Each structure stands twice: as structure tokens, then as C-alpha cells.
PDB file of C-alpha atoms in Angstrom:
ATOM      1  CA  UNK A  20       0.000   0.000   0.000  1.00 39.00           C
ATOM      2  CA  UNK A  21       1.390   3.403  -0.968  1.00 44.00           C
ATOM      3  CA  UNK A  22       2.033   5.964   1.724  1.00 46.00           C
ATOM      4  CA  UNK A  23      -0.355   8.906   1.757  1.00 45.00           C
ATOM      5  CA  UNK A  24       1.297  12.223   1.207  1.00 48.00           C
ATOM      6  CA  UNK A  25       0.926  14.564   4.165  1.00 51.00           C
ATOM      7  CA  UNK A  26      -1.182  17.592   3.369  1.00 52.00           C
ATOM      8  CA  UNK A  27       0.460  20.945   3.838  1.00 57.00           C
ATOM      9  CA  UNK A  28      -2.847  22.801   3.486  1.00 56.00           C
ATOM     10  CA  UNK A  29      -2.806  26.472   4.434  1.00 66.00           C
ATOM     11  CA  UNK A  30      -5.480  29.145   4.303  1.00 66.00           C
ATOM     12  CA  UNK A  31      -4.666  32.058   2.041  1.00 72.00           C
ATOM     13  CA  UNK A  32      -6.301  35.414   2.649  1.00 72.00           C
ATOM     14  CA  UNK A  33      -6.389  37.679  -0.359  1.00 72.00           C
ATOM     15  CA  UNK A  34      -8.014  41.098  -0.719  1.00 72.00           C
ATOM     16  CA  UNK A  35      -9.117  42.095  -4.216  1.00 72.00           C
ATOM     17  CA  UNK A  36     -10.682  45.278  -5.560  1.00 78.00           C
ATOM     18  CA  UNK A  37     -14.273  44.541  -6.621  1.00 76.00           C
ATOM     19  CA  UNK A  38     -15.432  45.552 -10.077  1.00 81.00           C
ATOM     20  CA  UNK A  39     -18.133  48.265 -10.110  1.00 82.00           C
ATOM     21  CA  UNK A  40     -20.726  45.833 -11.540  1.00 82.00           C
ATOM     22  CA  UNK A  41     -19.986  42.982  -9.084  1.00 80.00           C
ATOM     23  CA  UNK A  42     -22.692  40.488  -8.071  1.00 79.00           C
ATOM     24  CA  UNK A  43     -21.821  40.148  -4.378  1.00 81.00           C
ATOM     25  CA  UNK A  44     -24.801  40.857  -2.115  1.00 85.00           C
ATOM     26  CA  UNK A  45     -25.198  40.634   1.645  1.00 87.00           C
ATOM     27  CA  UNK A  46     -27.068  42.557   4.323  1.00 92.00           C
ATOM     28  CA  UNK A  47     -25.193  45.788   5.172  1.00 92.00           C
ATOM     29  CA  UNK A  48     -24.033  44.543   8.602  1.00 95.00           C
ATOM     30  CA  UNK A  49     -22.521  41.338   7.158  1.00 95.00           C
ATOM     31  CA  UNK A  50     -19.499  40.274   5.117  1.00 92.00           C
ATOM     32  CA  UNK A  51     -19.473  37.294   2.761  1.00 90.00           C
ATOM     33  CA  UNK A  52     -17.173  34.401   3.690  1.00 92.00           C
ATOM     34  CA  UNK A  53     -16.085  32.217   0.763  1.00 89.00           C
ATOM     35  CA  UNK A  54     -13.919  29.105   1.133  1.00 90.00           C
ATOM     36  CA  UNK A  55     -12.521  26.974  -1.676  1.00 88.00           C
ATOM     37  CA  UNK A  56     -13.554  29.394  -4.467  1.00 85.00           C
ATOM     38  CA  UNK A  57     -17.198  28.840  -3.491  1.00 87.00           C
ATOM     39  CA  UNK A  58     -17.209  25.306  -2.098  1.00 92.00           C
ATOM     40  CA  UNK A  59     -18.763  26.926   1.004  1.00 95.00           C
ATOM     41  CA  UNK A  60     -20.161  30.428   1.253  1.00 92.00           C
ATOM     42  CA  UNK A  61     -22.223  32.286   3.877  1.00 96.00           C
ATOM     43  CA  UNK A  62     -22.613  35.691   5.497  1.00 96.00           C
ATOM     44  CA  UNK A  63     -20.864  36.512   8.773  1.00 97.00           C
ATOM     45  CA  UNK A  64     -21.253  39.670  10.906  1.00 97.00           C
ATOM     46  CA  UNK A  65     -18.999  42.532   9.852  1.00 95.00           C
ATOM     47  CA  UNK A  66     -16.380  43.245  12.488  1.00 94.00           C
ATOM     48  CA  UNK A  67     -16.122  39.714  13.838  1.00 97.00           C
ATOM     49  CA  UNK A  68     -12.634  38.313  14.361  1.00 94.00           C
ATOM     50  CA  UNK A  69     -11.617  35.519  11.977  1.00 92.00           C
ATOM     51  CA  UNK A  70      -9.024  32.866  12.761  1.00 92.00           C
ATOM     52  CA  UNK A  71      -7.986  30.165  10.315  1.00 91.00           C
ATOM     53  CA  UNK A  72      -7.394  26.791  11.947  1.00 91.00           C
ATOM     54  CA  UNK A  73      -5.592  23.800  10.447  1.00 90.00           C
ATOM     55  CA  UNK A  74      -8.797  22.230   9.080  1.00 91.00           C
ATOM     56  CA  UNK A  75     -11.455  24.834   9.792  1.00 94.00           C
ATOM     57  CA  UNK A  76     -12.165  28.532  10.020  1.00 95.00           C
ATOM     58  CA  UNK A  77     -13.409  30.294  13.170  1.00 96.00           C
ATOM     59  CA  UNK A  78     -15.323  33.549  13.605  1.00 97.00           C
ATOM     60  CA  UNK A  79     -15.731  35.198  17.010  1.00 97.00           C
ATOM     61  CA  UNK A  80     -17.521  38.352  18.129  1.00 97.00           C
ATOM     62  CA  UNK A  81     -14.389  39.503  20.025  1.00 95.00           C
ATOM     63  CA  UNK A  82     -10.764  38.540  20.256  1.00 94.00           C
ATOM     64  CA  UNK A  83     -10.237  35.528  22.560  1.00 88.00           C
ATOM     65  CA  UNK A  84     -10.340  35.147  25.503  1.00 88.00           C
ATOM     66  CA  UNK A  85     -12.998  37.903  25.614  1.00 91.00           C
ATOM     67  CA  UNK A  86     -15.211  36.271  22.955  1.00 93.00           C
ATOM     68  CA  UNK A  87     -18.807  35.379  23.826  1.00 93.00           C
ATOM     69  CA  UNK A  88     -19.496  33.153  20.832  1.00 96.00           C
ATOM     70  CA  UNK A  89     -17.701  31.084  18.225  1.00 97.00           C
ATOM     71  CA  UNK A  90     -18.860  30.110  14.733  1.00 98.00           C
ATOM     72  CA  UNK A  91     -16.676  27.445  13.102  1.00 98.00           C
ATOM     73  CA  UNK A  92     -16.836  25.896   9.633  1.00 98.00           C
ATOM     74  CA  UNK A  93     -15.031  23.023   7.942  1.00 96.00           C
ATOM     75  CA  UNK A  94     -15.699  21.310   4.643  1.00 96.00           C
ATOM     76  CA  UNK A  95     -14.672  18.327   2.545  1.00 95.00           C
ATOM     77  CA  UNK A  96     -14.743  17.602  -1.164  1.00 95.00           C
ATOM     78  CA  UNK A  97     -16.566  14.305  -1.660  1.00 94.00           C
ATOM     79  CA  UNK A  98     -16.073  11.924  -4.581  1.00 93.00           C
ATOM     80  CA  UNK A  99     -18.725  12.246  -7.294  1.00 91.00           C
ATOM     81  CA  UNK A 100     -21.716  10.221  -6.126  1.00 88.00           C
ATOM     82  CA  UNK A 101     -25.445  10.407  -5.502  1.00 88.00           C
ATOM     83  CA  UNK A 102     -25.390  11.646  -1.896  1.00 89.00           C
ATOM     84  CA  UNK A 103     -29.188  11.987  -1.670  1.00 87.00           C
ATOM     85  CA  UNK A 104     -29.407   8.614   0.094  1.00 88.00           C
ATOM     86  CA  UNK A 105     -26.820   9.458   2.761  1.00 92.00           C
ATOM     87  CA  UNK A 106     -28.577   9.302   6.193  1.00 93.00           C
ATOM     88  CA  UNK A 107     -27.931  12.954   7.067  1.00 94.00           C
ATOM     89  CA  UNK A 108     -30.595  13.251   9.785  1.00 95.00           C
ATOM     90  CA  UNK A 109     -29.518  10.145  11.701  1.00 93.00           C
ATOM     91  CA  UNK A 110     -25.852  11.136  11.339  1.00 93.00           C
ATOM     92  CA  UNK A 111     -26.551  14.580  12.825  1.00 95.00           C
ATOM     93  CA  UNK A 112     -28.606  13.041  15.653  1.00 93.00           C
ATOM     94  CA  UNK A 113     -25.703  10.700  16.455  1.00 92.00           C
ATOM     95  CA  UNK A 114     -23.226  13.613  16.486  1.00 90.00           C
ATOM     96  CA  UNK A 115     -25.462  15.490  18.924  1.00 92.00           C
ATOM     97  CA  UNK A 116     -26.058  12.433  21.136  1.00 91.00           C
ATOM     98  CA  UNK A 117     -22.299  11.831  21.392  1.00 90.00           C
ATOM     99  CA  UNK A 118     -21.613  15.377  22.640  1.00 88.00           C
ATOM    100  CA  UNK A 119     -19.561  15.017  25.833  1.00 88.00           C
ATOM    101  CA  UNK A 120     -20.588  18.301  27.443  1.00 89.00           C
ATOM    102  CA  UNK A 121     -23.062  18.525  30.336  1.00 89.00           C
ATOM    103  CA  UNK A 122     -26.172  18.563  28.087  1.00 91.00           C
ATOM    104  CA  UNK A 123     -29.410  19.667  29.773  1.00 93.00           C
ATOM    105  CA  UNK A 124     -31.625  19.981  26.662  1.00 94.00           C
ATOM    106  CA  UNK A 125     -31.670  18.596  23.113  1.00 93.00           C
ATOM    107  CA  UNK A 126     -33.555  20.164  20.222  1.00 94.00           C
ATOM    108  CA  UNK A 127     -35.135  18.562  17.172  1.00 95.00           C
ATOM    109  CA  UNK A 128     -33.369  18.345  13.821  1.00 95.00           C
ATOM    110  CA  UNK A 129     -34.306  21.289  11.593  1.00 96.00           C
ATOM    111  CA  UNK A 130     -34.208  20.958   7.781  1.00 95.00           C
ATOM    112  CA  UNK A 131     -33.233  23.963   5.662  1.00 94.00           C
ATOM    113  CA  UNK A 132     -34.826  23.844   2.197  1.00 88.00           C
ATOM    114  CA  UNK A 133     -32.424  24.203  -0.732  1.00 88.00           C
ATOM    115  CA  UNK A 134     -32.644  23.047  -4.350  1.00 85.00           C
ATOM    116  CA  UNK A 135     -29.009  21.980  -4.641  1.00 85.00           C
ATOM    117  CA  UNK A 136     -28.126  20.906  -1.091  1.00 92.00           C
ATOM    118  CA  UNK A 137     -29.411  18.993   1.928  1.00 94.00           C
ATOM    119  CA  UNK A 138     -28.866  21.078   5.068  1.00 97.00           C
ATOM    120  CA  UNK A 139     -29.886  20.094   8.598  1.00 97.00           C
ATOM    121  CA  UNK A 140     -29.061  21.480  12.011  1.00 97.00           C
ATOM    122  CA  UNK A 141     -29.750  20.794  15.659  1.00 97.00           C
ATOM    123  CA  UNK A 142     -29.216  22.530  19.001  1.00 96.00           C
ATOM    124  CA  UNK A 143     -28.229  21.478  22.494  1.00 96.00           C
ATOM    125  CA  UNK A 144     -28.239  23.472  25.714  1.00 95.00           C
ATOM    126  CA  UNK A 145     -25.452  22.657  28.135  1.00 94.00           C
ATOM    127  CA  UNK A 146     -23.705  23.868  31.274  1.00 93.00           C
ATOM    128  CA  UNK A 147     -20.294  25.324  30.494  1.00 90.00           C
ATOM    129  CA  UNK A 148     -17.913  24.816  33.411  1.00 82.00           C
ATOM    130  CA  UNK A 149     -14.734  26.489  32.093  1.00 77.00           C
ATOM    131  CA  UNK A 150     -14.936  29.278  34.695  1.00 76.00           C
ATOM    132  CA  UNK A 151     -18.072  29.242  36.796  1.00 83.00           C
ATOM    133  CA  UNK A 152     -21.064  27.200  35.601  1.00 89.00           C
ATOM    134  CA  UNK A 153     -23.039  29.026  32.905  1.00 92.00           C
ATOM    135  CA  UNK A 154     -25.748  27.911  30.476  1.00 95.00           C
ATOM    136  CA  UNK A 155     -24.770  27.886  26.810  1.00 95.00           C
ATOM    137  CA  UNK A 156     -26.137  26.720  23.482  1.00 97.00           C
ATOM    138  CA  UNK A 157     -24.386  24.836  20.726  1.00 97.00           C
ATOM    139  CA  UNK A 158     -25.824  24.535  17.237  1.00 97.00           C
ATOM    140  CA  UNK A 159     -24.445  22.073  14.696  1.00 97.00           C
ATOM    141  CA  UNK A 160     -25.205  22.082  10.986  1.00 97.00           C
ATOM    142  CA  UNK A 161     -24.315  19.412   8.440  1.00 97.00           C
ATOM    143  CA  UNK A 162     -24.729  20.182   4.757  1.00 96.00           C
ATOM    144  CA  UNK A 163     -24.307  18.055   1.624  1.00 95.00           C
ATOM    145  CA  UNK A 164     -24.470  19.427  -1.889  1.00 92.00           C
ATOM    146  CA  UNK A 165     -22.533  19.461  -5.160  1.00 91.00           C
ATOM    147  CA  UNK A 166     -20.123  16.865  -3.715  1.00 94.00           C
ATOM    148  CA  UNK A 167     -19.282  19.177  -0.795  1.00 95.00           C
ATOM    149  CA  UNK A 168     -19.897  18.263   2.840  1.00 96.00           C
ATOM    150  CA  UNK A 169     -19.756  21.062   5.403  1.00 96.00           C
ATOM    151  CA  UNK A 170     -19.924  21.153   9.179  1.00 97.00           C
ATOM    152  CA  UNK A 171     -20.796  24.404  10.949  1.00 98.00           C
ATOM    153  CA  UNK A 172     -20.940  24.829  14.716  1.00 97.00           C
ATOM    154  CA  UNK A 173     -22.030  27.852  16.725  1.00 98.00           C
ATOM    155  CA  UNK A 174     -21.526  28.104  20.499  1.00 97.00           C
ATOM    156  CA  UNK A 175     -22.915  31.023  22.495  1.00 97.00           C
ATOM    157  CA  UNK A 176     -24.121  31.939  25.994  1.00 96.00           C
ATOM    158  CA  UNK A 177     -27.800  31.316  26.754  1.00 96.00           C
ATOM    159  CA  UNK A 178     -28.262  34.850  28.099  1.00 95.00           C
ATOM    160  CA  UNK A 179     -27.134  36.257  24.711  1.00 96.00           C
ATOM    161  CA  UNK A 180     -29.403  34.050  22.600  1.00 96.00           C
ATOM    162  CA  UNK A 181     -31.731  36.887  21.604  1.00 96.00           C
ATOM    163  CA  UNK A 182     -28.933  38.867  19.922  1.00 95.00           C
ATOM    164  CA  UNK A 183     -27.039  35.857  18.488  1.00 97.00           C
ATOM    165  CA  UNK A 184     -29.815  33.657  17.056  1.00 97.00           C
ATOM    166  CA  UNK A 185     -30.245  36.138  14.139  1.00 97.00           C
ATOM    167  CA  UNK A 186     -26.555  35.536  13.283  1.00 98.00           C
ATOM    168  CA  UNK A 187     -27.228  31.792  12.964  1.00 98.00           C
ATOM    169  CA  UNK A 188     -30.379  32.480  10.971  1.00 97.00           C
ATOM    170  CA  UNK A 189     -28.388  34.583   8.479  1.00 97.00           C
ATOM    171  CA  UNK A 190     -25.655  31.928   8.196  1.00 98.00           C
ATOM    172  CA  UNK A 191     -28.306  29.282   7.430  1.00 97.00           C
ATOM    173  CA  UNK A 192     -30.181  31.593   5.033  1.00 96.00           C
ATOM    174  CA  UNK A 193     -27.037  32.443   3.067  1.00 95.00           C
ATOM    175  CA  UNK A 194     -25.290  29.045   3.198  1.00 96.00           C
ATOM    176  CA  UNK A 195     -24.392  27.940  -0.330  1.00 93.00           C
ATOM    177  CA  UNK A 196     -22.429  24.818  -1.288  1.00 93.00           C
ATOM    178  CA  UNK A 197     -20.549  24.134  -4.519  1.00 89.00           C
ATOM    179  CA  UNK A 198     -21.361  27.341  -6.387  1.00 85.00           C
ATOM    180  CA  UNK A 199     -17.901  28.204  -7.641  1.00 83.00           C
ATOM    181  CA  UNK A 200     -16.670  31.735  -8.284  1.00 83.00           C
ATOM    182  CA  UNK A 201     -14.618  32.110 -11.465  1.00 82.00           C
ATOM    183  CA  UNK A 202     -13.641  35.724 -10.849  1.00 82.00           C
ATOM    184  CA  UNK A 203     -13.892  36.884  -7.218  1.00 79.00           C
ATOM    185  CA  UNK A 204     -13.820  40.526  -8.362  1.00 81.00           C
ATOM    186  CA  UNK A 205     -17.240  40.060 -10.007  1.00 84.00           C
ATOM    187  CA  UNK A 206     -18.783  37.427  -7.711  1.00 79.00           C
ATOM    188  CA  UNK A 207     -20.302  35.690 -10.715  1.00 78.00           C
ATOM    189  CA  UNK A 208     -20.932  32.081  -9.662  1.00 73.00           C
ATOM    190  CA  UNK A 209     -21.360  28.916 -11.691  1.00 65.00           C
ATOM    191  CA  UNK A 210     -22.443  25.473 -10.414  1.00 57.00           C
ATOM    192  CA  UNK A 211     -19.792  22.759 -10.581  1.00 49.00           C
TER     193      UNK A 211
END
């Protein structure tokens, strides 16, 4: 068996001047996050701190350790296949059941309607014990579409739910998988 080559994957941040007739659109208080030329795309609040990780990308409302929430995304390119039969709902339920935190409540699986992707998410409420015990929520989303699989998590304090749930709602509303951008200066997207 041949040895697998170690991946030396690194995130590259590049700022480009948009063309006057560009097609990028987001609510005024949001920026558009695009990974893998459009493999994964969604809106994230303007002004949030972004931190690339080895295999994911994190967004926080403030610089750690003062952050009150964390939105994290990772994605994988899947081999060409008919992924419509993949048991997404039961897989997400299993992920949520296996959560090792002190879970005090579990929500139902929510399905987000999309023509080109299957997107589901679920929420747990838990007691965070890093400092003094405090109630928190964690939302997990799994998406499959255009041979892309994404995982998005969002952790936030229960007492800040009213202001942070709209952030999650906008991420879910704007989540797009596998709509590749040929020229990022125009934002013109084409399906794979």
C-alpha cells in the first residue's frame, strides 16, 4: 500500500478590488465568507474576528479570551456520487447524542430547504464549566451538496441568545455549497 502524502494545506487570505458591476450581495451589517472558491459560502457579521485553523475557520464576536461566541466551519470535497441517500438526519442526531458536554436539553433536527443541497441542524443546551457554571447553546449544521460536505458549529451563551440567534439564521439563510466563483472581483458564480 502506498504511503499517503501529508497535506500541507494552508489558508490564504487575499483582498481584491471589486469591479463596479460585481454580483456580491449581503445585508449591510454582514461580510461574505467564501472558502474553496465557493465550495462553502455564507454571510458573517462585519467586524467579527476571523481565525484560520488547520482544518477549519473560526469567527468570534471579540478577540479571545474575551469572545462570547464562536462560529466554526469546515468542509470536505466528496467523490462524485449520488449523496441523496446518505442518512444525514440520523448522522446529525448521532453527532449530537455523542456530545460530551453537560447537556441539559436537546432540540429537534431542523431541515433547511435548498434546491441543490441537503442542510440540517440541531441545538443542544449545556452547562459550560470552564470558569463558573453558565448555560450555553451549541448549534451544529451538516450540509451536503454538489459533492461538498460542510460542518458548521455555533456556540454562544444562553443569556445572549436573543442577539445571536439572528446571526445563525443569516448563516443558514445564506449558506451555499458548490457554487464556484470564477472571478472573485465580479462574484459571478457557476455550479460545478
